[in-house]
CSV table of C-alpha atoms and ligand atoms in Angstrom, one decimal:
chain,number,residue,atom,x,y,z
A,1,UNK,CA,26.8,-5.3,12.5
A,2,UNK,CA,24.4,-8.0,14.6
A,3,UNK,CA,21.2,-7.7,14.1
A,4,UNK,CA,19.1,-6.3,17.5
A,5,UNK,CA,15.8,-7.5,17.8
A,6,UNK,CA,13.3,-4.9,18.2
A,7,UNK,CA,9.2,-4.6,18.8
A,8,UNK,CA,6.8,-2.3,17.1
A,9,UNK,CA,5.7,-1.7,20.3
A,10,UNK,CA,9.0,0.2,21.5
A,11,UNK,CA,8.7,2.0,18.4
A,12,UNK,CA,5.4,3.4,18.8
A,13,UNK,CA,4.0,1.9,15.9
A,14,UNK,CA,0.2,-0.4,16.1
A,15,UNK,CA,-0.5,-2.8,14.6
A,16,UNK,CA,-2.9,-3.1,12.2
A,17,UNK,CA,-6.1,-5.1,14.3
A,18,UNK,CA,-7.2,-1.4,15.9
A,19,UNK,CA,-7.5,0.6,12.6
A,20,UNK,CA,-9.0,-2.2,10.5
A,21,UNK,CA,-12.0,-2.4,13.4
A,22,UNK,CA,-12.8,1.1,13.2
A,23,UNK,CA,-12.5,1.7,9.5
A,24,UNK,CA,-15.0,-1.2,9.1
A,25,UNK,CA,-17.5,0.3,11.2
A,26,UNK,CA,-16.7,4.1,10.2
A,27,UNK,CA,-16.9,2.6,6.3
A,28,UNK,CA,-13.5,4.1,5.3
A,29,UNK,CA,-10.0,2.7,4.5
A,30,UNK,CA,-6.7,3.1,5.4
A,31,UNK,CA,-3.9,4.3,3.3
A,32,UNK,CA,-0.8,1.9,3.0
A,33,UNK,CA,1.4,4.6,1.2
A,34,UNK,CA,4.9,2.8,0.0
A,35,UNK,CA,8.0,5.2,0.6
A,36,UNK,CA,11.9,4.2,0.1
A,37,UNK,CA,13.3,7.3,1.1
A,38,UNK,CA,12.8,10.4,3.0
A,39,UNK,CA,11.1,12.7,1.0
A,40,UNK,CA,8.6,10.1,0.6
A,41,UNK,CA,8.2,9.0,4.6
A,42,UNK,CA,8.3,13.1,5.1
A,43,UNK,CA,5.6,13.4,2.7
A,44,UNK,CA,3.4,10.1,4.2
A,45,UNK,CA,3.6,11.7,8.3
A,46,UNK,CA,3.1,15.4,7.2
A,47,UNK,CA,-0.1,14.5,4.8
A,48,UNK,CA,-1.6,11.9,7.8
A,49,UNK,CA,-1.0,14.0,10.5
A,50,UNK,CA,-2.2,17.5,8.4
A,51,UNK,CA,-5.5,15.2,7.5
A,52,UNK,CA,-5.7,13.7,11.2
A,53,UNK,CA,-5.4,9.9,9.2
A,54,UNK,CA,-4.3,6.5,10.2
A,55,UNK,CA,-1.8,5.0,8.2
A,56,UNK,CA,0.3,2.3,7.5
A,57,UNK,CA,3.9,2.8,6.6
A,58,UNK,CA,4.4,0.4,3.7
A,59,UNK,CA,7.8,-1.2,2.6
A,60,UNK,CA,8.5,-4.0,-0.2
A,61,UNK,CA,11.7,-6.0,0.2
A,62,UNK,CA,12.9,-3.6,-3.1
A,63,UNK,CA,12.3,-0.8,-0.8
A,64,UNK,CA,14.1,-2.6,2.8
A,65,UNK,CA,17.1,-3.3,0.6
A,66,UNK,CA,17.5,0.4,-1.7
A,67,UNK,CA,16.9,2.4,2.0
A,68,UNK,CA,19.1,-0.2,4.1
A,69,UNK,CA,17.3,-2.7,6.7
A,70,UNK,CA,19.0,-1.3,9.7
A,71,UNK,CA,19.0,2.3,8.1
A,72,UNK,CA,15.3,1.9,7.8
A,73,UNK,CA,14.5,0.9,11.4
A,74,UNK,CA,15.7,4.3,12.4
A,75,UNK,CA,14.2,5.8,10.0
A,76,UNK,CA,10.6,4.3,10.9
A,77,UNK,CA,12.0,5.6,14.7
A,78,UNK,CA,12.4,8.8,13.5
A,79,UNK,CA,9.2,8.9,11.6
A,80,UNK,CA,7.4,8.2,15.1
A,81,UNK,CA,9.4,11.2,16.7
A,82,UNK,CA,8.6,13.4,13.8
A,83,UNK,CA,4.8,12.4,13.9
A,84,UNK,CA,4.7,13.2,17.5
A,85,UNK,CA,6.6,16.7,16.6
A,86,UNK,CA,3.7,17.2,14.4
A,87,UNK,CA,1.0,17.5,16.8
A,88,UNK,CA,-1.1,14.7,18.3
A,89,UNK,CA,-0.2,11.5,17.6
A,90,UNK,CA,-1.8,9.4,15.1
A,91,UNK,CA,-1.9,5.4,14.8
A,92,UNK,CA,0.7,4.4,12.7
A,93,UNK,CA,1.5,0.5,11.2
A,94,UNK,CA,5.2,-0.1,9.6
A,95,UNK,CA,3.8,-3.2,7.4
A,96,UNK,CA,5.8,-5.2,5.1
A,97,UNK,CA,4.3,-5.0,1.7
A,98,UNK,CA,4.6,-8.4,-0.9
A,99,UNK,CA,6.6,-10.1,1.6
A,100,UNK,CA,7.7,-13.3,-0.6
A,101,UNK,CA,9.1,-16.1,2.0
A,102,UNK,CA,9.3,-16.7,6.2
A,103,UNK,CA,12.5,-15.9,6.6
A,104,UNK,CA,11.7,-12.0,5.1
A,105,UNK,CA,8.3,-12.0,7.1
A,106,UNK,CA,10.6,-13.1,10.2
A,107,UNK,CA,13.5,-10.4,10.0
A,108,UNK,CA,11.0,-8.0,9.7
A,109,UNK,CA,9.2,-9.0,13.0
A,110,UNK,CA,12.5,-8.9,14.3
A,111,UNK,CA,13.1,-5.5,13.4
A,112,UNK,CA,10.2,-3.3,14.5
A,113,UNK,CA,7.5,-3.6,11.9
A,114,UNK,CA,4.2,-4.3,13.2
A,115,UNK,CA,2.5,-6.2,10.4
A,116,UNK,CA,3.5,-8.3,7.6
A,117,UNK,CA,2.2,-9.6,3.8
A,118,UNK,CA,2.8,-12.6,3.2
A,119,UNK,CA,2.5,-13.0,-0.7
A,120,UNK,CA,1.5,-17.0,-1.7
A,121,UNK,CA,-1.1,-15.6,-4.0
A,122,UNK,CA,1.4,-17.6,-6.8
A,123,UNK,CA,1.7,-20.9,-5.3
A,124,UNK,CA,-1.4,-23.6,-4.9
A,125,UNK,CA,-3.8,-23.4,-2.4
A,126,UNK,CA,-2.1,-25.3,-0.6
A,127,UNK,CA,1.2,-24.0,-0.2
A,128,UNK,CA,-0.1,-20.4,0.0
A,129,UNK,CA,-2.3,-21.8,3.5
A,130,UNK,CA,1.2,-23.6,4.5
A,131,UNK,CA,3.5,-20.7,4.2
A,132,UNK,CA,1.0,-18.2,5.2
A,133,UNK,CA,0.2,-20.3,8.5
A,134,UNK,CA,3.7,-20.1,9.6
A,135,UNK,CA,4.3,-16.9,9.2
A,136,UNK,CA,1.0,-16.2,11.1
A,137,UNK,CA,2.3,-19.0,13.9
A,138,UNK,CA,5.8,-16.5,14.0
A,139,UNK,CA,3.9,-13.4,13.9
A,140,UNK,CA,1.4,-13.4,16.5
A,141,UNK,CA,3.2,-14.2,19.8
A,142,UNK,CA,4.3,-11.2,18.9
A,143,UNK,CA,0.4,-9.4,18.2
A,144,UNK,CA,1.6,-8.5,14.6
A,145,UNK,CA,-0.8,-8.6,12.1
A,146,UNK,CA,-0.8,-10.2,8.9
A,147,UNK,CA,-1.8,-10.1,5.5
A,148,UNK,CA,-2.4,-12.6,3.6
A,149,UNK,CA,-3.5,-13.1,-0.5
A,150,UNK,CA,-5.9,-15.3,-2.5
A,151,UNK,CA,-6.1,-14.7,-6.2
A,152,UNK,CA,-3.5,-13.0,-9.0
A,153,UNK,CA,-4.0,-9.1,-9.2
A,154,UNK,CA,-5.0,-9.1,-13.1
A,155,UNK,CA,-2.8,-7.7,-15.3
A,156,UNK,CA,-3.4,-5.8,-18.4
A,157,UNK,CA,-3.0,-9.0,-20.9
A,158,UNK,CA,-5.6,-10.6,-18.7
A,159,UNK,CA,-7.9,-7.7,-18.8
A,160,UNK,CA,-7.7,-7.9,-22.4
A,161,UNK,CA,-8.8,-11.4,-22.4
A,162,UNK,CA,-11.3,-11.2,-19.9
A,163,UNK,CA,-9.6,-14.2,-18.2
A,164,UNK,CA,-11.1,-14.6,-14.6
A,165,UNK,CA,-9.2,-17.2,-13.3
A,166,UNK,CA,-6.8,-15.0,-11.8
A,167,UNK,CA,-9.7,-13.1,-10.0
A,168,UNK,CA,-10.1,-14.2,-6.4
A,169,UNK,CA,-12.5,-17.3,-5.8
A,170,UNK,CA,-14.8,-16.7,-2.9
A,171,UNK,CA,-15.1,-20.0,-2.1
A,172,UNK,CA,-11.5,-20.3,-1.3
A,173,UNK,CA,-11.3,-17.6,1.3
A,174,UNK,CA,-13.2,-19.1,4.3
A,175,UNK,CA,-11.1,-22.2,4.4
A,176,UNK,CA,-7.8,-20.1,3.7
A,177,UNK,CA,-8.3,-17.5,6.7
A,178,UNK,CA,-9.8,-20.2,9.1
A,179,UNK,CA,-6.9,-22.7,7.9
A,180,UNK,CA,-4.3,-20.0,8.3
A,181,UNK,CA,-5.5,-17.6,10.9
A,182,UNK,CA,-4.5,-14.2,8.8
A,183,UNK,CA,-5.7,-11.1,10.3
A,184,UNK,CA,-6.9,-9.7,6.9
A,185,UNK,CA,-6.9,-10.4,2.8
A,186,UNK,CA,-5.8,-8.7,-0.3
A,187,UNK,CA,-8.2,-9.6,-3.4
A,188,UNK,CA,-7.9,-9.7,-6.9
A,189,UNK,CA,-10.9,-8.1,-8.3
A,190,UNK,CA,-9.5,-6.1,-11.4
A,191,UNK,CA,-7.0,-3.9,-9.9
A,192,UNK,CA,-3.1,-4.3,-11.3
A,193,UNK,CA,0.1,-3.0,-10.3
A,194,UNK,CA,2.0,-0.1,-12.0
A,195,UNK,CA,1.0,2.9,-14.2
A,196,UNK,CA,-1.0,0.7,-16.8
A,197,UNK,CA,-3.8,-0.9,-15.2
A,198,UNK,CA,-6.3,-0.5,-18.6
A,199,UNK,CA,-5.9,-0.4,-22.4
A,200,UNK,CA,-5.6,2.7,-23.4
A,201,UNK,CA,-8.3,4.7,-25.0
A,202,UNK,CA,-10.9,2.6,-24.0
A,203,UNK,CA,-13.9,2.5,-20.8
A,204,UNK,CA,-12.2,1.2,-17.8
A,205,UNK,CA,-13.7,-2.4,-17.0
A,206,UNK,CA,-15.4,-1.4,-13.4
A,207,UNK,CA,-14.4,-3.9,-10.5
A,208,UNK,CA,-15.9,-6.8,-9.7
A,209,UNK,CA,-17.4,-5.7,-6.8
A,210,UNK,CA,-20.1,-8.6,-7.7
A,211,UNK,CA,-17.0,-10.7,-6.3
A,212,UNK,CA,-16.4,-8.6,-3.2
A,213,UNK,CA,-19.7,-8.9,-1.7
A,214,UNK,CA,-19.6,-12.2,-2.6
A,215,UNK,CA,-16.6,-12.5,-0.1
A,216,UNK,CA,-18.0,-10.1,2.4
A,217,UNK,CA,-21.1,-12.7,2.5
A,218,UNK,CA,-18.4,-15.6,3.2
A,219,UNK,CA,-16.1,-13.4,5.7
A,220,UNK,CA,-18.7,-11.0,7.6
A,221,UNK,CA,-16.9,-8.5,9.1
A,222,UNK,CA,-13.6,-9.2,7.5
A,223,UNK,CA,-10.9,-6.9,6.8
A,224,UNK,CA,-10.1,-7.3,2.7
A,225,UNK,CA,-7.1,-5.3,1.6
A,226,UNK,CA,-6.7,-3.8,-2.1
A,227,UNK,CA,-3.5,-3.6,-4.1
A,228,UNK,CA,-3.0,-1.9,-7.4
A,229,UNK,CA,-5.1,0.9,-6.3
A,230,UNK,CA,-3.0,4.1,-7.5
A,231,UNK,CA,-5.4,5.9,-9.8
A,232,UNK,CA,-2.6,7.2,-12.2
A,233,UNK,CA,-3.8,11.0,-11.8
A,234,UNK,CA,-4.0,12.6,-15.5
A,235,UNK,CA,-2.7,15.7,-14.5
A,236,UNK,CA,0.6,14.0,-13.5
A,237,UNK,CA,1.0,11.9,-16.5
A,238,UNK,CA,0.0,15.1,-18.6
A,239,UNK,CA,2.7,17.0,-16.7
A,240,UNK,CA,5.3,14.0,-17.1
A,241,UNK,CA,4.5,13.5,-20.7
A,242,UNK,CA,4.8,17.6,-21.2
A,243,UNK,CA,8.2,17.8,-19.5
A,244,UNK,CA,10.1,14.9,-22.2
A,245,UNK,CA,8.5,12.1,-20.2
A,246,UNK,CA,6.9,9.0,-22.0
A,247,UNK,CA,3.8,7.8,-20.2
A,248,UNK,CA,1.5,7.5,-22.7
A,249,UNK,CA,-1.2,5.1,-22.4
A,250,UNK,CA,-1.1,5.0,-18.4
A,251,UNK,CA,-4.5,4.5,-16.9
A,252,UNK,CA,-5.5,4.0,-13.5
A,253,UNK,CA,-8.3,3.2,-11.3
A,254,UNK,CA,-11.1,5.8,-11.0
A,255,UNK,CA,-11.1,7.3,-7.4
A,256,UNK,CA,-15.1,6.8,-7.9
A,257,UNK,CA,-14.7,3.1,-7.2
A,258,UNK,CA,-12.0,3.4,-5.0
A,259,UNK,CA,-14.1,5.7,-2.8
A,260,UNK,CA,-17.1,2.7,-3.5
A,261,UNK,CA,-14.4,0.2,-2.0
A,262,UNK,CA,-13.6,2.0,0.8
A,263,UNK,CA,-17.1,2.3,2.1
A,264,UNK,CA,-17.3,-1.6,2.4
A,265,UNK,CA,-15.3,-4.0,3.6
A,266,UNK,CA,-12.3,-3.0,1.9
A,267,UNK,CA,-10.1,-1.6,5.4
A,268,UNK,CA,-6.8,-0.8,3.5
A,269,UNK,CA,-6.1,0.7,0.2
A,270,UNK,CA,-3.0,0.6,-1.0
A,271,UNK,CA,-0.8,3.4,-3.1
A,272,UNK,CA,2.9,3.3,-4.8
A,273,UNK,CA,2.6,3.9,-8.6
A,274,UNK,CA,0.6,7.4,-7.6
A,275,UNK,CA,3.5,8.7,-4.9
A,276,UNK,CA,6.1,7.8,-7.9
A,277,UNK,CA,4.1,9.9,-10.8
A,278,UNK,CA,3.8,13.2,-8.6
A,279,UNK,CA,7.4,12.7,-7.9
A,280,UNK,CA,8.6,12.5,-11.2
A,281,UNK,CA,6.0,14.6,-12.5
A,282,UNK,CA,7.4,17.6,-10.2
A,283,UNK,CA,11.0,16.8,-11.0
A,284,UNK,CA,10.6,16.9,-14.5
A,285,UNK,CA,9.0,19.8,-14.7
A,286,UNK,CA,11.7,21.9,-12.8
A,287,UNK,CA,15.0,20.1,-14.6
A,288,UNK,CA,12.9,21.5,-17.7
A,289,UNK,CA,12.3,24.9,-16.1
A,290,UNK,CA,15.4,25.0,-14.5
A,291,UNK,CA,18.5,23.1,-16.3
A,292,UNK,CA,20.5,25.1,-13.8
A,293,UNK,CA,19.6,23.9,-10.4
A,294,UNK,CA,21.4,21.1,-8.8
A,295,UNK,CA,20.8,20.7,-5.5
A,296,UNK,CA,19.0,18.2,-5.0
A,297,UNK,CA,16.5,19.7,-2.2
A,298,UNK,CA,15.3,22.4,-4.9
A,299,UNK,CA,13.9,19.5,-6.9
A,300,UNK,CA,13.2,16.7,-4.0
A,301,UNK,CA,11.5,19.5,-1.4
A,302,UNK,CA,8.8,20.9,-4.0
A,303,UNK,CA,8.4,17.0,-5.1
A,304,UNK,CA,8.0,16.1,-1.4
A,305,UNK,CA,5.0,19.2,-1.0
A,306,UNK,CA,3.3,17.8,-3.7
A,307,UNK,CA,3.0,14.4,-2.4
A,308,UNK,CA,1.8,15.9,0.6
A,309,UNK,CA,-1.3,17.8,-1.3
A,310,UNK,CA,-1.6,15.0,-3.1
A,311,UNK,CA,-2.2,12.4,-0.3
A,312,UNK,CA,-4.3,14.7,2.0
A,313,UNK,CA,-6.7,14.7,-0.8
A,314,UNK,CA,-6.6,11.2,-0.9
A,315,UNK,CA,-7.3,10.5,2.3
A,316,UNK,CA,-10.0,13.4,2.2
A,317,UNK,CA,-12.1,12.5,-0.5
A,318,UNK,CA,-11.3,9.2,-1.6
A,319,UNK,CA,-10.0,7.2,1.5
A,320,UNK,CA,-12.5,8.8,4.0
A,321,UNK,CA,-9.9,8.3,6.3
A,322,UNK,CA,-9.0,12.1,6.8
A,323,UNK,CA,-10.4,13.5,10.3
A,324,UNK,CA,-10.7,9.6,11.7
A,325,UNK,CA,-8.3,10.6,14.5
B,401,G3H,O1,3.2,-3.7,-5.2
B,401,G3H,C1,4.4,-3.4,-5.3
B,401,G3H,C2,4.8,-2.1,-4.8
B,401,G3H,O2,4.4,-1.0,-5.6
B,401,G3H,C3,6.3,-2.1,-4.4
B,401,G3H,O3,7.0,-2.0,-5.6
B,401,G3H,O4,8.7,-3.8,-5.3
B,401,G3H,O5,9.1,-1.9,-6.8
B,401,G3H,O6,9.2,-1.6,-4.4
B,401,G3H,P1,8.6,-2.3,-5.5
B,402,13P,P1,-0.1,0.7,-7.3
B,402,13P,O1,1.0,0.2,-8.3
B,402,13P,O2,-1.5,0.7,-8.0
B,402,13P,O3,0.2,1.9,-6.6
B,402,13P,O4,-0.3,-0.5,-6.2
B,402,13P,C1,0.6,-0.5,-5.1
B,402,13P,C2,0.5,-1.8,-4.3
B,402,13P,O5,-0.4,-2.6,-4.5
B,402,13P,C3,1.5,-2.0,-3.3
B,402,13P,O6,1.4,-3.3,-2.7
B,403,ZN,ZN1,0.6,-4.7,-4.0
């Protein structure tokens, strides 16, 4: 099938300049939630709309290519019909998350989303500005935002070791958003990806919010994204873990300093790993309760519901971004 170019705009979706202005001044964040399918995008426009929150729609390239590329651009259609369904509308990004070269970056512009990440965070300096500049020089004609990265998120080898090279350098990010022209920047300031962020059985090193003023002193006003940000809810792993899971030893971020985070310049926050445990948590619990069921929407719909508690209470009391629309 040949690819039809289409803009956010026809959609319905924003992009992402709007939201990041207000959450700055109203000292909340956004919620990037990550869905790849439609129990998950269900759950993301019910819980946004229920809590009157913004929200970017967030897909990695793992996500574009397990729902379908084409397949997903009428799903992010539908999710804007189903929003509107829902009441009045809220503002609503379809963002690329970890987007790895131009040419991914590119088909996505091409195909409705209304930002992009564009992830050099591994290469040098210099190649990061280069490939994040031309992504930003494809991007904008187009008024899509982008995201780009300074910094390695830390993962838990590094936390053991303390090692805080990987932690973004503050005086990179100046030179980087005024050589590259990104819209906003994901940090690395202790935060990892996946279900275990922290040894085990030990205090949780806090952030290094030392290092995000630091940046908020270089970049007034600028909007700084966080990844790595699921908090690995106890109950969840306790559930998974009760119901023949093996999760032991997960640990998140406490919702205390994500709440901190959100307050400052820290515009968009954002969740997979979370989404993923309730999920499972749920499912497990009812092919344990229930060996007999099989079909599929007596284990997906109650999965989906708690999702949707789930995320309003995210966006109630650790966001702030509930009742922002
Ligand atoms: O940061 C990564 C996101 O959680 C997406 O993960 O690449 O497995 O879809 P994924
Ligand atoms: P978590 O794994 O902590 O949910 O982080 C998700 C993320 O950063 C997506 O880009
Ligand atoms: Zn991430």
């Amino acid at each position: 099938m040949a690819e039809e170019k289409v803009s956010y705009k026809d959609l319905g979706f924003v992009n992402t300049r709007e939201m990041f202005k207000k959450a700055m001044e109203g000292g909340y964040a956004i919620p990037a939630y990550n869905f790849n399918n439609m129990e998950q995008l269900q759950a993301i426009i019910t819980a946004c709309s229920q809590s009157r929150s913004p929200v970017i729609l967030q897909v990695s390239k793992g996500a574009r290519s397990y729902a379908n590329q084409v397949l997903l651009t009428y799903m992010a259609m539908g999710a804007v019909k189903l929003m509107k369904s829902l009441g009045s509308p809220i503002p609503m990004a379809l963002h690329l998350d970890h987007g790895d070269s131009f040419e991914l970056a590119k088909s996505c512009i091409d195909s409705g989303f209304s930002s992009v990440m564009i992830d050099g965070s591994h290469l040098s300096f210099d190649e990061n500005v280069a490939l994040t500049k031309k992504v930003v020089g494809y991007a904008h004609p187009f008024d899509v935002t982008v995201e780009g990265e300074l910094g390695v998120l830390a993962g838990i080898e590094e936390h053991v070791q303390s090692e805080k090279s990987h932690y973004t350098k503050p005086e990179e990010v100046e030179e980087f958003v005024s050589r590259t022209g990104v819209d906003s920047l994901a940090i690395s300031i202790g935060t990892s990806h996946g279900a275990y962020k922290f040894k085990p059985g030990q205090p949780v090193p806090p952030l290094r919010f030392d290092i995000l003023e630091e940046i908020e002193k270089k970049l007034p006003g600028f909007p700084i994204v966080l990844h790595g940000a699921s908090s690995v809810l106890q109950e969840y792993v306790d559930m998974v873990n009760s119901y023949g899971g093996k999760m032991q030893g997960a640990v998140g971020v406490p919702e205390e300093q994500l709440r901190k985070a959100a307050k400052s310049a820290v515009c968009k926050i954002n969740i997979d790993s979370d989404g993923r445990l309730v999920m499972t948590a749920v499912i497990r619990k009812i092919f344990s309760e229930k060996p007999n069921e099989f079909d599929p929407r007596k284990y997906l719909g109650p999965a989906r519901d708690e999702l949707i508690k789930m995320m309003v209470r995210k966006n109630k009391d650790v966001l702030g971004s509930a009742g922002r629309v």
